[in-house]
Coordinates of C-alpha atoms in Angstrom, one line a residue:
Chain A
M1 CA 11.3 30.3 4.2
E2 CA 8.6 32.4 2.3
D3 CA 5.7 33.6 4.6
Y4 CA 7.7 32.6 7.6
G5 CA 5.6 34.5 9.9
R6 CA 2.4 32.9 8.6
F7 CA 4.0 29.4 9.0
L8 CA 4.7 30.3 12.6
A9 CA 1.2 31.7 13.3
L10 CA -0.2 28.6 11.9
L11 CA 2.2 26.2 13.8
V12 CA 1.6 28.0 17.1
S13 CA -2.3 27.9 16.5
A14 CA -2.1 24.1 15.6
L15 CA 0.0 23.3 18.7
H16 CA -2.4 25.1 21.0
V17 CA -5.5 23.7 19.4
G18 CA -4.1 20.1 19.8
F19 CA -2.5 20.7 23.2
V20 CA -5.9 22.3 24.4
A21 CA -7.7 18.9 22.9
V22 CA -5.5 16.8 24.9
I23 CA -6.2 18.7 28.1
L24 CA -10.1 18.6 27.4
S25 CA -9.8 15.0 26.9
L26 CA -8.4 14.6 30.2
V27 CA -10.9 17.2 31.9
W28 CA -13.6 15.0 30.3
V29 CA -12.5 11.9 31.9
F30 CA -11.6 13.3 35.2
H31 CA -14.2 15.9 35.7
Y32 CA -17.2 14.5 34.1
R33 CA -16.5 10.7 33.8
E34 CA -14.9 8.2 36.2
G35 CA -11.1 9.1 35.8
L36 CA -8.2 6.8 34.8
S37 CA -7.6 3.4 36.1
W38 CA -6.6 -0.2 34.6
D39 CA -9.2 -2.6 36.4
G40 CA -11.5 -3.3 33.5
G41 CA -13.9 -0.7 34.6
A42 CA -15.2 2.7 33.2
G43 CA -11.8 4.1 34.1
E44 CA -9.9 1.7 31.9
F45 CA -12.2 2.7 28.9
N46 CA -11.2 6.3 29.4
W47 CA -7.7 5.7 28.3
H48 CA -9.1 5.1 25.0
P49 CA -10.1 8.8 24.2
V50 CA -7.3 10.2 26.2
L51 CA -4.7 8.1 24.3
I52 CA -6.4 8.3 20.8
I53 CA -6.6 12.2 21.1
T54 CA -2.9 12.5 22.6
G55 CA -1.1 9.9 20.4
F56 CA -3.2 9.1 17.4
V57 CA -4.2 12.7 16.6
F58 CA -1.9 15.3 18.2
I59 CA 1.6 13.4 18.1
Q60 CA 0.7 12.1 14.6
G61 CA -0.2 15.4 13.4
I62 CA 3.0 16.7 14.7
A63 CA 4.9 13.9 13.0
I64 CA 3.2 14.9 9.7
I65 CA 4.6 18.3 9.6
V66 CA 8.0 17.8 11.4
Y67 CA 10.0 18.1 8.1
R68 CA 8.3 21.7 7.6
L69 CA 9.7 23.4 10.7
P70 CA 12.2 25.6 9.0
W71 CA 14.9 25.4 11.8
T72 CA 15.1 21.7 11.2
W73 CA 16.2 22.2 7.6
K74 CA 20.1 22.6 8.8
C75 CA 19.6 19.0 10.4
S76 CA 20.5 16.0 8.6
K77 CA 17.6 14.3 6.6
L78 CA 18.5 11.3 8.5
L79 CA 17.9 12.4 12.0
M80 CA 14.6 14.1 10.4
K81 CA 13.4 10.7 9.3
F82 CA 14.2 9.2 12.7
I83 CA 12.1 12.1 14.4
H84 CA 9.4 11.5 11.9
A85 CA 9.4 7.7 12.4
G86 CA 9.7 8.0 16.0
L87 CA 6.7 10.2 16.6
N88 CA 4.8 7.8 14.5
T89 CA 5.8 5.1 16.3
I90 CA 4.7 6.6 19.7
A91 CA 1.5 7.4 18.4
M92 CA 1.2 3.8 17.2
I93 CA 2.0 2.6 20.7
L94 CA -0.4 4.7 22.4
A95 CA -3.2 3.8 19.6
I96 CA -2.5 0.2 20.6
V97 CA -2.7 0.6 24.4
S98 CA -5.9 2.4 23.8
L99 CA -7.3 -0.5 21.7
V100 CA -6.3 -2.8 24.6
A101 CA -8.1 -0.6 27.1
V102 CA -11.3 -0.5 25.3
F103 CA -11.1 -4.4 24.6
E104 CA -10.5 -5.3 28.3
Y105 CA -13.3 -2.9 29.3
H106 CA -15.7 -4.6 26.9
N107 CA -14.7 -7.9 27.9
A108 CA -15.0 -7.0 31.5
S109 CA -18.4 -5.5 31.2
S110 CA -19.8 -8.4 28.5
I111 CA -20.0 -5.7 25.8
P112 CA -19.5 -7.0 22.2
N113 CA -16.5 -5.9 20.3
M114 CA -16.2 -4.6 16.8
Y115 CA -19.8 -4.1 16.2
S116 CA -19.9 -0.4 15.4
L117 CA -19.0 1.3 12.4
H118 CA -16.4 3.4 14.5
S119 CA -14.6 0.0 15.3
W120 CA -14.6 -1.0 11.8
I121 CA -13.1 2.2 10.4
G122 CA -11.0 2.6 13.7
L123 CA -9.3 -1.2 13.2
I124 CA -8.8 -0.4 9.4
A125 CA -7.1 2.8 10.1
V126 CA -4.8 1.1 12.8
I127 CA -4.0 -1.6 10.4
F128 CA -2.9 1.0 7.4
Y129 CA -1.0 3.0 9.9
S130 CA 1.2 0.0 11.0
L131 CA 1.5 -1.1 7.3
Q132 CA 2.6 2.6 6.5
L133 CA 5.1 2.7 9.6
F134 CA 6.4 -0.7 8.5
L135 CA 6.9 0.1 4.6
G136 CA 7.9 3.7 5.4
F137 CA 10.8 2.3 7.7
A138 CA 11.5 -0.5 5.0
V139 CA 11.7 1.8 2.1
F140 CA 12.8 5.2 3.4
L141 CA 14.6 4.5 6.6
L142 CA 16.6 1.3 5.8
P143 CA 19.4 1.9 3.3
F144 CA 18.5 -0.9 0.9
A145 CA 15.5 0.4 -1.3
P146 CA 16.6 1.6 -4.8
V147 CA 16.0 5.2 -5.8
P148 CA 13.5 4.6 -8.5
L149 CA 11.1 2.5 -5.9
R150 CA 11.6 5.4 -3.2
R151 CA 10.4 7.6 -6.1
A152 CA 7.5 5.8 -6.7
V153 CA 6.3 5.0 -3.1
M154 CA 7.0 8.6 -1.9
P155 CA 3.4 10.1 -3.5
I156 CA 1.7 7.0 -2.1
H157 CA 3.3 7.4 1.5
V158 CA 2.5 11.2 1.5
Y159 CA -1.1 10.6 0.4
S160 CA -1.7 7.6 2.8
G161 CA -0.2 9.4 5.7
L162 CA -2.8 12.4 5.1
T163 CA -5.5 10.1 4.3
I164 CA -5.1 7.9 7.4
F165 CA -4.4 11.1 9.6
A166 CA -8.3 12.6 8.2
T167 CA -9.7 9.1 8.8
V168 CA -8.3 8.8 12.4
I169 CA -10.0 12.3 13.2
A170 CA -13.2 11.0 11.5
T171 CA -13.2 8.0 13.6
A172 CA -12.7 9.9 16.8
L173 CA -15.5 12.0 15.8
M174 CA -17.8 8.8 15.7
G175 CA -16.2 7.6 19.1
I176 CA -17.2 10.8 20.8
T177 CA -20.8 10.4 19.2
E178 CA -21.1 7.0 20.4
K179 CA -19.8 7.7 23.9
L180 CA -22.1 10.7 24.4
I181 CA -25.2 8.8 23.3
F182 CA -24.2 5.9 25.5
A183 CA -23.1 7.6 28.6
L184 CA -25.3 10.5 28.8
Q185 CA -28.7 9.1 29.8
N186 CA -30.3 11.2 32.5
P187 CA -30.0 13.9 31.4
A188 CA -29.8 12.5 27.8
Y189 CA -27.5 13.8 25.2
S190 CA -30.1 15.5 23.3
S191 CA -31.0 17.7 26.2
S192 CA -27.6 19.2 25.9
P193 CA -26.0 19.0 29.4
P194 CA -22.8 20.7 30.1
E195 CA -20.7 17.5 29.4
A196 CA -22.4 17.4 25.7
I197 CA -21.7 20.9 24.9
F198 CA -18.0 20.5 26.4
V199 CA -17.0 17.3 24.3
N200 CA -18.8 18.7 21.3
C201 CA -16.2 21.4 21.6
L202 CA -13.5 19.0 21.9
G203 CA -14.9 17.4 18.8
L204 CA -14.7 20.6 17.1
L205 CA -11.2 21.3 18.1
L206 CA -10.0 18.0 16.5
V207 CA -11.4 19.2 13.1
I208 CA -9.8 22.4 13.5
F209 CA -6.4 20.8 14.4
G210 CA -6.8 18.5 11.5
A211 CA -7.6 21.4 9.0
L212 CA -4.5 23.2 10.3
I213 CA -2.0 20.5 10.0
L214 CA -3.4 19.3 6.4
W215 CA -2.9 23.0 5.4
M216 CA 0.5 23.3 6.7
A217 CA 1.3 19.8 5.2
S218 CA 0.0 20.7 1.6
R219 CA 1.6 24.2 0.8
P220 CA 4.5 23.6 -1.7
H221 CA 6.2 26.6 -0.7
W222 CA 6.7 25.2 2.9
K223 CA 8.5 21.9 1.8
R224 CA 11.9 21.2 3.2
P225 CA 14.2 22.4 0.5
P226 CA 15.1 19.9 -2.2
E227 CA 18.8 19.5 -1.1
E228 CA 19.4 17.0 -4.0
N229 CA 18.1 19.2 -6.7
A230 CA 20.0 22.2 -5.3
K231 CA 23.2 19.9 -5.4
A232 CA 22.6 19.3 -9.2
L233 CA 22.5 23.0 -9.6
L234 CA 26.0 23.4 -7.9
P235 CA 28.8 24.4 -10.3
V236 CA 31.3 22.0 -8.6
G237 CA 31.2 19.3 -6.1
G238 CA 27.4 18.5 -7.1
T239 CA 26.4 14.8 -7.5
P240 CA 24.1 13.8 -10.4
E241 CA 20.3 13.6 -9.6
G242 CA 19.0 10.3 -8.7
T243 CA 22.0 9.0 -6.8
E244 CA 21.7 7.6 -3.4
A245 CA 23.8 10.5 -2.2
E246 CA 20.6 12.0 -0.3
S247 CA 19.8 8.6 0.9
T248 CA 19.7 7.3 4.6
M249 CA 23.2 6.2 4.3
T250 CA 24.6 9.4 4.3
D251 CA 24.1 12.1 7.2
G252 CA 23.7 14.7 4.7
S253 CA 26.9 16.6 5.8
Q254 CA 27.9 18.9 2.9
A255 CA 31.1 21.0 2.6
D256 CA 29.1 24.3 2.4
K257 CA 25.5 24.1 3.7
A258 CA 24.9 27.5 3.5
D259 CA 25.7 27.7 -0.4
L260 CA 23.5 24.8 -0.7
R261 CA 20.7 26.5 0.9
I262 CA 20.9 29.4 -1.3
N263 CA 21.1 26.9 -4.2
S264 CA 18.1 25.3 -2.9
D265 CA 16.1 28.3 -2.4
I266 CA 16.7 29.2 -6.4
A267 CA 15.3 25.6 -7.3
R268 CA 12.4 26.4 -4.9
K269 CA 11.6 29.3 -6.5
Q270 CA 12.0 27.9 -10.0
N271 CA 9.6 25.2 -9.1
L272 CA 7.0 27.7 -7.4
K273 CA 7.1 29.7 -10.6
L274 CA 5.8 26.6 -12.8
D275 CA 3.4 25.5 -10.3
E276 CA 2.0 29.1 -10.2
A277 CA 1.9 29.2 -14.0
A278 CA 0.1 25.8 -14.1
Q279 CA -2.4 27.0 -11.4
R280 CA -3.3 30.2 -13.1
S281 CA -4.3 28.0 -16.1
T282 CA -6.9 26.6 -13.9
M283 CA -8.3 29.9 -12.7
Chain B
M1 CA -2.4 11.9 -20.3
E2 CA 0.3 10.1 -18.6
D3 CA -1.4 6.8 -16.9
Y4 CA -4.5 7.0 -18.9
G5 CA -5.6 3.5 -18.1
R6 CA -4.7 4.2 -14.2
F7 CA -6.9 7.1 -14.1
L8 CA -9.9 5.5 -16.1
A9 CA -9.6 2.3 -13.7
L10 CA -9.9 4.6 -10.6
L11 CA -12.4 6.7 -12.2
V12 CA -14.7 3.7 -12.8
S13 CA -13.8 2.4 -9.4
A14 CA -15.1 5.8 -7.8
L15 CA -18.2 6.1 -9.9
H16 CA -19.0 2.3 -9.1
V17 CA -18.5 2.8 -5.3
G18 CA -20.4 6.0 -5.2
F19 CA -23.2 4.8 -7.2
V20 CA -23.5 1.7 -5.0
A21 CA -23.3 3.9 -1.8
V22 CA -26.4 5.7 -3.3
I23 CA -28.3 2.4 -4.2
L24 CA -27.4 1.1 -0.6
S25 CA -28.8 4.3 1.1
L26 CA -32.1 3.7 -0.7
V27 CA -31.9 -0.1 -0.1
W28 CA -31.5 1.0 3.7
V29 CA -34.6 3.3 3.9
F30 CA -36.6 1.1 1.8
H31 CA -36.0 -2.4 2.9
Y32 CA -34.9 -1.8 6.5
R33 CA -36.6 1.5 7.5
E34 CA -39.9 3.4 6.7
G35 CA -39.3 4.4 2.9
L36 CA -39.5 8.0 1.8
S37 CA -42.4 10.3 2.5
W38 CA -42.9 14.2 3.4
D39 CA -45.3 14.2 6.2
G40 CA -43.0 15.0 9.2
G41 CA -42.6 11.1 10.0
A42 CA -39.8 8.7 9.8
G43 CA -39.9 8.7 6.0
E44 CA -39.4 12.3 5.9
F45 CA -36.2 11.8 7.9
N46 CA -35.2 9.1 5.4
W47 CA -34.7 11.9 2.9
H48 CA -31.6 13.0 5.0
P49 CA -29.2 10.2 4.4
V50 CA -30.4 9.5 0.9
L51 CA -29.9 13.1 -0.2
I52 CA -26.8 13.5 1.5
I53 CA -25.3 10.4 0.4
T54 CA -26.4 11.4 -3.2
G55 CA -25.6 14.9 -3.2
F56 CA -23.2 15.7 -0.9
V57 CA -21.0 12.9 -1.2
F58 CA -21.5 11.3 -4.7
I59 CA -22.0 14.8 -6.6
Q60 CA -19.8 16.7 -4.6
G61 CA -17.1 14.1 -5.4
I62 CA -17.7 14.2 -9.3
A63 CA -17.6 17.9 -9.4
I64 CA -14.1 18.0 -7.6
I65 CA -12.7 15.8 -10.4
V66 CA -14.7 16.8 -13.2
Y67 CA -11.7 19.2 -14.5
R68 CA -9.4 16.1 -14.6
L69 CA -11.6 14.0 -16.9
P70 CA -9.1 14.1 -20.0
W71 CA -11.8 14.2 -22.6
T72 CA -13.0 17.5 -21.2
W73 CA -9.6 19.1 -21.6
K74 CA -10.8 20.0 -25.4
C75 CA -13.9 21.7 -23.8
S76 CA -13.6 25.4 -23.0
K77 CA -12.4 26.5 -19.5
L78 CA -15.8 28.5 -19.1
L79 CA -18.0 25.4 -19.8
M80 CA -16.1 23.4 -17.3
K81 CA -16.3 26.0 -14.6
F82 CA -20.2 26.1 -15.3
I83 CA -20.4 22.3 -14.9
H84 CA -18.1 22.3 -11.8
A85 CA -20.3 25.2 -10.2
G86 CA -23.4 23.3 -11.5
L87 CA -22.7 20.2 -9.6
N88 CA -22.0 21.9 -6.6
T89 CA -25.0 23.8 -6.8
I90 CA -26.9 20.6 -7.3
A91 CA -25.3 19.3 -4.3
M92 CA -25.8 22.2 -2.1
I93 CA -29.8 22.1 -2.9
L94 CA -29.8 18.5 -2.1
A95 CA -27.8 19.0 1.1
I96 CA -30.4 22.1 2.2
V97 CA -33.4 19.8 1.2
S98 CA -32.0 17.2 3.2
L99 CA -31.5 19.6 6.4
V100 CA -35.1 20.6 6.2
A101 CA -36.4 17.1 6.0
V102 CA -34.5 16.3 9.2
F103 CA -35.5 19.6 11.0
E104 CA -39.2 19.2 10.1
Y105 CA -38.9 15.6 11.3
H106 CA -37.4 16.6 14.6
N107 CA -40.0 19.6 14.9
A108 CA -42.9 17.2 14.3
S109 CA -41.4 14.3 17.0
S110 CA -40.5 17.1 19.4
I111 CA -36.9 16.0 19.2
P112 CA -34.3 18.7 19.8
N113 CA -32.3 20.2 16.9
M114 CA -28.7 20.8 16.9
Y115 CA -27.5 19.1 19.9
S116 CA -25.2 16.6 18.5
L117 CA -21.7 17.0 17.3
H118 CA -23.0 15.6 13.9
S119 CA -25.2 18.5 13.7
W120 CA -22.8 20.9 14.7
I121 CA -19.8 20.0 12.1
G122 CA -22.7 19.2 9.6
L123 CA -24.1 22.7 9.5
I124 CA -20.5 24.1 9.8
A125 CA -19.8 22.3 6.8
V126 CA -22.9 23.5 4.9
I127 CA -22.0 27.0 5.8
F128 CA -18.6 26.7 4.5
Y129 CA -19.7 25.0 1.3
S130 CA -22.1 27.9 0.6
L131 CA -19.4 30.3 1.2
Q132 CA -17.2 28.1 -1.1
L133 CA -19.8 28.2 -3.8
F134 CA -20.4 31.9 -3.4
L135 CA -16.8 32.9 -3.4
G136 CA -15.9 30.5 -6.3
F137 CA -18.7 32.1 -8.3
A138 CA -17.6 35.6 -7.5
V139 CA -13.9 35.1 -8.0
F140 CA -13.5 32.5 -10.8
L141 CA -16.7 32.7 -12.8
L142 CA -17.5 36.3 -12.9
P143 CA -15.3 38.1 -14.9
F144 CA -14.6 41.0 -12.6
A145 CA -11.8 39.4 -10.1
P146 CA -8.2 40.5 -11.5
V147 CA -5.7 37.7 -11.9
P148 CA -3.7 38.3 -8.9
L149 CA -6.8 37.8 -6.6
R150 CA -7.7 34.5 -8.5
R151 CA -4.0 33.5 -8.2
A152 CA -4.1 34.2 -4.3
V153 CA -7.6 32.6 -3.8
M154 CA -7.1 29.4 -5.9
P155 CA -5.0 27.6 -3.5
I156 CA -7.4 28.2 -0.7
H157 CA -10.4 27.2 -3.1
V158 CA -8.7 23.8 -3.8
Y159 CA -7.8 23.1 -0.1
S160 CA -11.4 24.2 1.2
G161 CA -13.0 22.1 -1.4
L162 CA -11.2 19.2 -0.4
T163 CA -11.3 19.7 3.4
I164 CA -15.2 20.4 3.2
F165 CA -15.4 17.1 1.3
A166 CA -13.4 15.1 3.7
T167 CA -15.5 16.8 6.6
V168 CA -18.9 16.1 4.9
I169 CA -17.8 12.4 4.8
A170 CA -16.8 12.3 8.5
T171 CA -20.2 13.9 9.3
A172 CA -22.1 11.2 7.2
L173 CA -20.0 8.6 9.2
M174 CA -21.1 10.1 12.6
G175 CA -24.9 10.3 11.2
I176 CA -24.8 6.8 10.2
T177 CA -23.5 6.1 14.0
E178 CA -26.3 8.0 15.5
K179 CA -29.1 6.7 13.5
L180 CA -27.9 3.1 14.0
I181 CA -27.8 3.3 17.8
F182 CA -31.1 5.1 18.0
A183 CA -32.9 3.0 15.4
L184 CA -31.6 -0.2 16.4
Q185 CA -33.0 -1.2 19.8
N186 CA -34.4 -4.6 19.8
P187 CA -32.2 -6.2 18.4
A188 CA -29.7 -3.5 19.4
Y189 CA -26.7 -2.1 17.1
S190 CA -24.3 -4.0 19.6
S191 CA -25.8 -7.7 18.7
S192 CA -25.1 -6.9 15.0
P193 CA -28.2 -7.4 13.4
P194 CA -28.2 -7.4 9.5
E195 CA -29.1 -3.7 9.1
A196 CA -26.2 -2.8 11.4
I197 CA -23.9 -4.8 9.2
F198 CA -25.3 -3.6 5.9
V199 CA -25.0 0.2 6.8
N200 CA -21.6 -0.2 8.4
C201 CA -20.9 -1.3 4.8
L202 CA -22.5 1.6 3.4
G203 CA -20.1 3.8 5.8
L204 CA -17.2 2.0 4.4
L205 CA -18.1 2.5 0.9
L206 CA -18.2 6.4 1.5
V207 CA -14.6 6.3 3.1
I208 CA -13.4 4.2 0.0
F209 CA -15.1 6.8 -2.4
G210 CA -13.7 9.8 -0.4
A211 CA -10.3 8.1 -0.5
L212 CA -10.1 7.5 -4.3
I213 CA -11.6 11.0 -5.2
L214 CA -8.8 12.5 -2.9
W215 CA -6.3 10.5 -4.6
M216 CA -7.4 11.6 -8.0
A217 CA -7.8 15.2 -7.1
S218 CA -4.2 15.4 -5.8
R219 CA -2.0 14.0 -8.4
P220 CA -0.1 16.7 -10.3
H221 CA 0.0 14.9 -13.5
W222 CA -3.7 14.5 -13.9
K223 CA -4.1 18.3 -13.7
R224 CA -5.9 20.0 -16.7
P225 CA -3.1 21.1 -18.9
P226 CA -2.0 24.7 -18.3
E227 CA -3.5 26.2 -21.4
E228 CA -2.3 29.8 -20.5
N229 CA 1.3 28.7 -19.8
A230 CA 1.1 26.7 -23.2
K231 CA 0.1 29.9 -25.0
A232 CA 3.0 31.7 -23.6
L233 CA 5.2 29.1 -25.3
L234 CA 3.5 29.3 -28.6
P235 CA 5.9 31.0 -31.1
V236 CA 3.0 33.2 -32.8
G237 CA -0.3 34.4 -31.5
G238 CA 0.3 33.7 -27.9
T239 CA -1.1 36.1 -25.3
P240 CA 1.3 37.0 -22.3
E241 CA 0.9 35.0 -19.3
G242 CA -1.3 36.6 -16.4
T243 CA -3.7 38.2 -18.8
E244 CA -7.5 37.9 -18.6
A245 CA -7.3 35.7 -21.9
E246 CA -8.0 32.6 -20.2
S247 CA -10.7 34.0 -17.7
T248 CA -14.2 33.5 -18.0
M249 CA -14.8 36.2 -20.6
T250 CA -13.6 34.2 -23.5
D251 CA -14.9 30.9 -24.5
G252 CA -11.4 29.2 -24.9
S253 CA -11.5 29.1 -28.7
Q254 CA -8.1 29.1 -30.2
A255 CA -7.0 29.1 -33.7
D256 CA -5.4 25.7 -33.4
K257 CA -6.1 23.6 -30.5
A258 CA -4.2 20.7 -31.7
D259 CA -0.8 22.7 -31.3
L260 CA -2.1 24.2 -28.1
R261 CA -2.6 20.8 -26.4
I262 CA 1.2 19.7 -27.8
N263 CA 2.6 22.9 -26.2
S264 CA 0.9 22.4 -22.9
D265 CA 2.0 18.6 -22.8
I266 CA 5.5 20.1 -23.0
A267 CA 4.9 22.5 -20.3
R268 CA 3.2 19.8 -18.2
K269 CA 6.3 17.6 -18.6
Q270 CA 8.6 20.4 -17.7
N271 CA 6.6 21.0 -14.5
L272 CA 6.6 17.5 -13.5
K273 CA 10.2 17.1 -14.0
L274 CA 10.9 19.6 -11.6
D275 CA 8.3 18.5 -9.2
E276 CA 9.9 15.0 -9.3
A277 CA 13.3 16.4 -8.6
A278 CA 11.9 18.3 -5.5
Q279 CA 10.4 15.0 -4.5
R280 CA 13.2 13.2 -4.7
S281 CA 14.9 15.3 -2.2
T282 CA 12.4 14.3 0.3
M283 CA 13.1 10.7 0.2

């Protein structure tokens, strides 16, 4: 992998920032707020920020970059798809539980539901995330979708994934804003009590985490090597491009994976050279 | 251009959505709020959402995709760089004026500055935007930076541009949330008065505008054709790749632009074929 050290440094930074954000969300609800409970009270509401930050931000972020971890490139594509889908499913479940918590709290306290921009965009994000998960499962994990369909859907899948992730972080920032304005009354948010500074810092960490994940997910030279492309370059035993060979029906077990990786490195370098040439023209 | 009709449909949609968002921001401040003035009162604050949505969202969005408009591909790269930098400079000026408005309003009303997450992330976005503008000017517009430096900085410039744009939209959504909570007291935001519904819809438009711009800006086949690459493919009169020929010192006037465009189309198709092959491997 090109720039392996830099990738590793960014990965460690992202994991640290994300993990610290989860810890800060727990410190927020236990130290500054009412802790966690499931009784319709403020403690039930508090599951909302904790589960959103843990699942919908941190775990979703890891799910996005899981294909890019170089030590997983020797694992079969099918296994990686299951890990990607599994992490996203966990994130989805945590997001749904966090929505139940906030609806139950609102209902118990007679606070209207779904009036704020935060709630509108948040619900839209959850709906699109479910669609993304369902379509990803149907098109890329089940072995029925033909290659042309997978080829057509892949750019949309990648774009939607990153856009939903960014939207989730934006929604979390709106949620933090709402909560601090409502919860901090005496002293008010505007007088910057310690909780306000603390939770603002949590918000900043979410932005930094998002920026790190989006950088790692959008570098072309950190992509999982194009195995199918590599096979087309193999002198013997290669299957033609566009066949189902690399679909989820196979487990990706090839006769000589070492050879394949070397060839895929050549293919990657060819791609990058052309990418760079195209990019120079925009300078 | 591949998918010209689809690009045009998306462009028209983005321009409509962005323009309607600007109009809605004016309707918000004139119909529901105190209009516009420059006297330290609420009318001065109202410049803040109007100028941010007009400059920092709408104009910045157009600046991002200006290279991708196919009818500009016959214009010199230098001219397009000036348009890109000019639009971003206008967006920057409007953002700064909008900050002055909100600081003056806060000071006149004895409201503390810079306490909210919205203000923290907003100020960071403005600082990064200024840096981006300054570095873009120094590296890509002035004729002094060597090609290897431009090559190294370009991916960072593109990534930062898109990330700052997304962050600006997230900040606008936080700002809308703050303003609606503070301004709507009787009836409150939670009782969904017409202004709340109206401004929530404005927030949704900002998200849709951002999503459209990010889609258009991230499709590889809608990139401005790689002229330098094309020149290397020309049988006669071509300059070697990596020279300063396509830098800002030239105006991009070539002997036969039609030929050049045909050749650059071939280069683009070569790039895309390899891009597609690489993408298939991730399916």
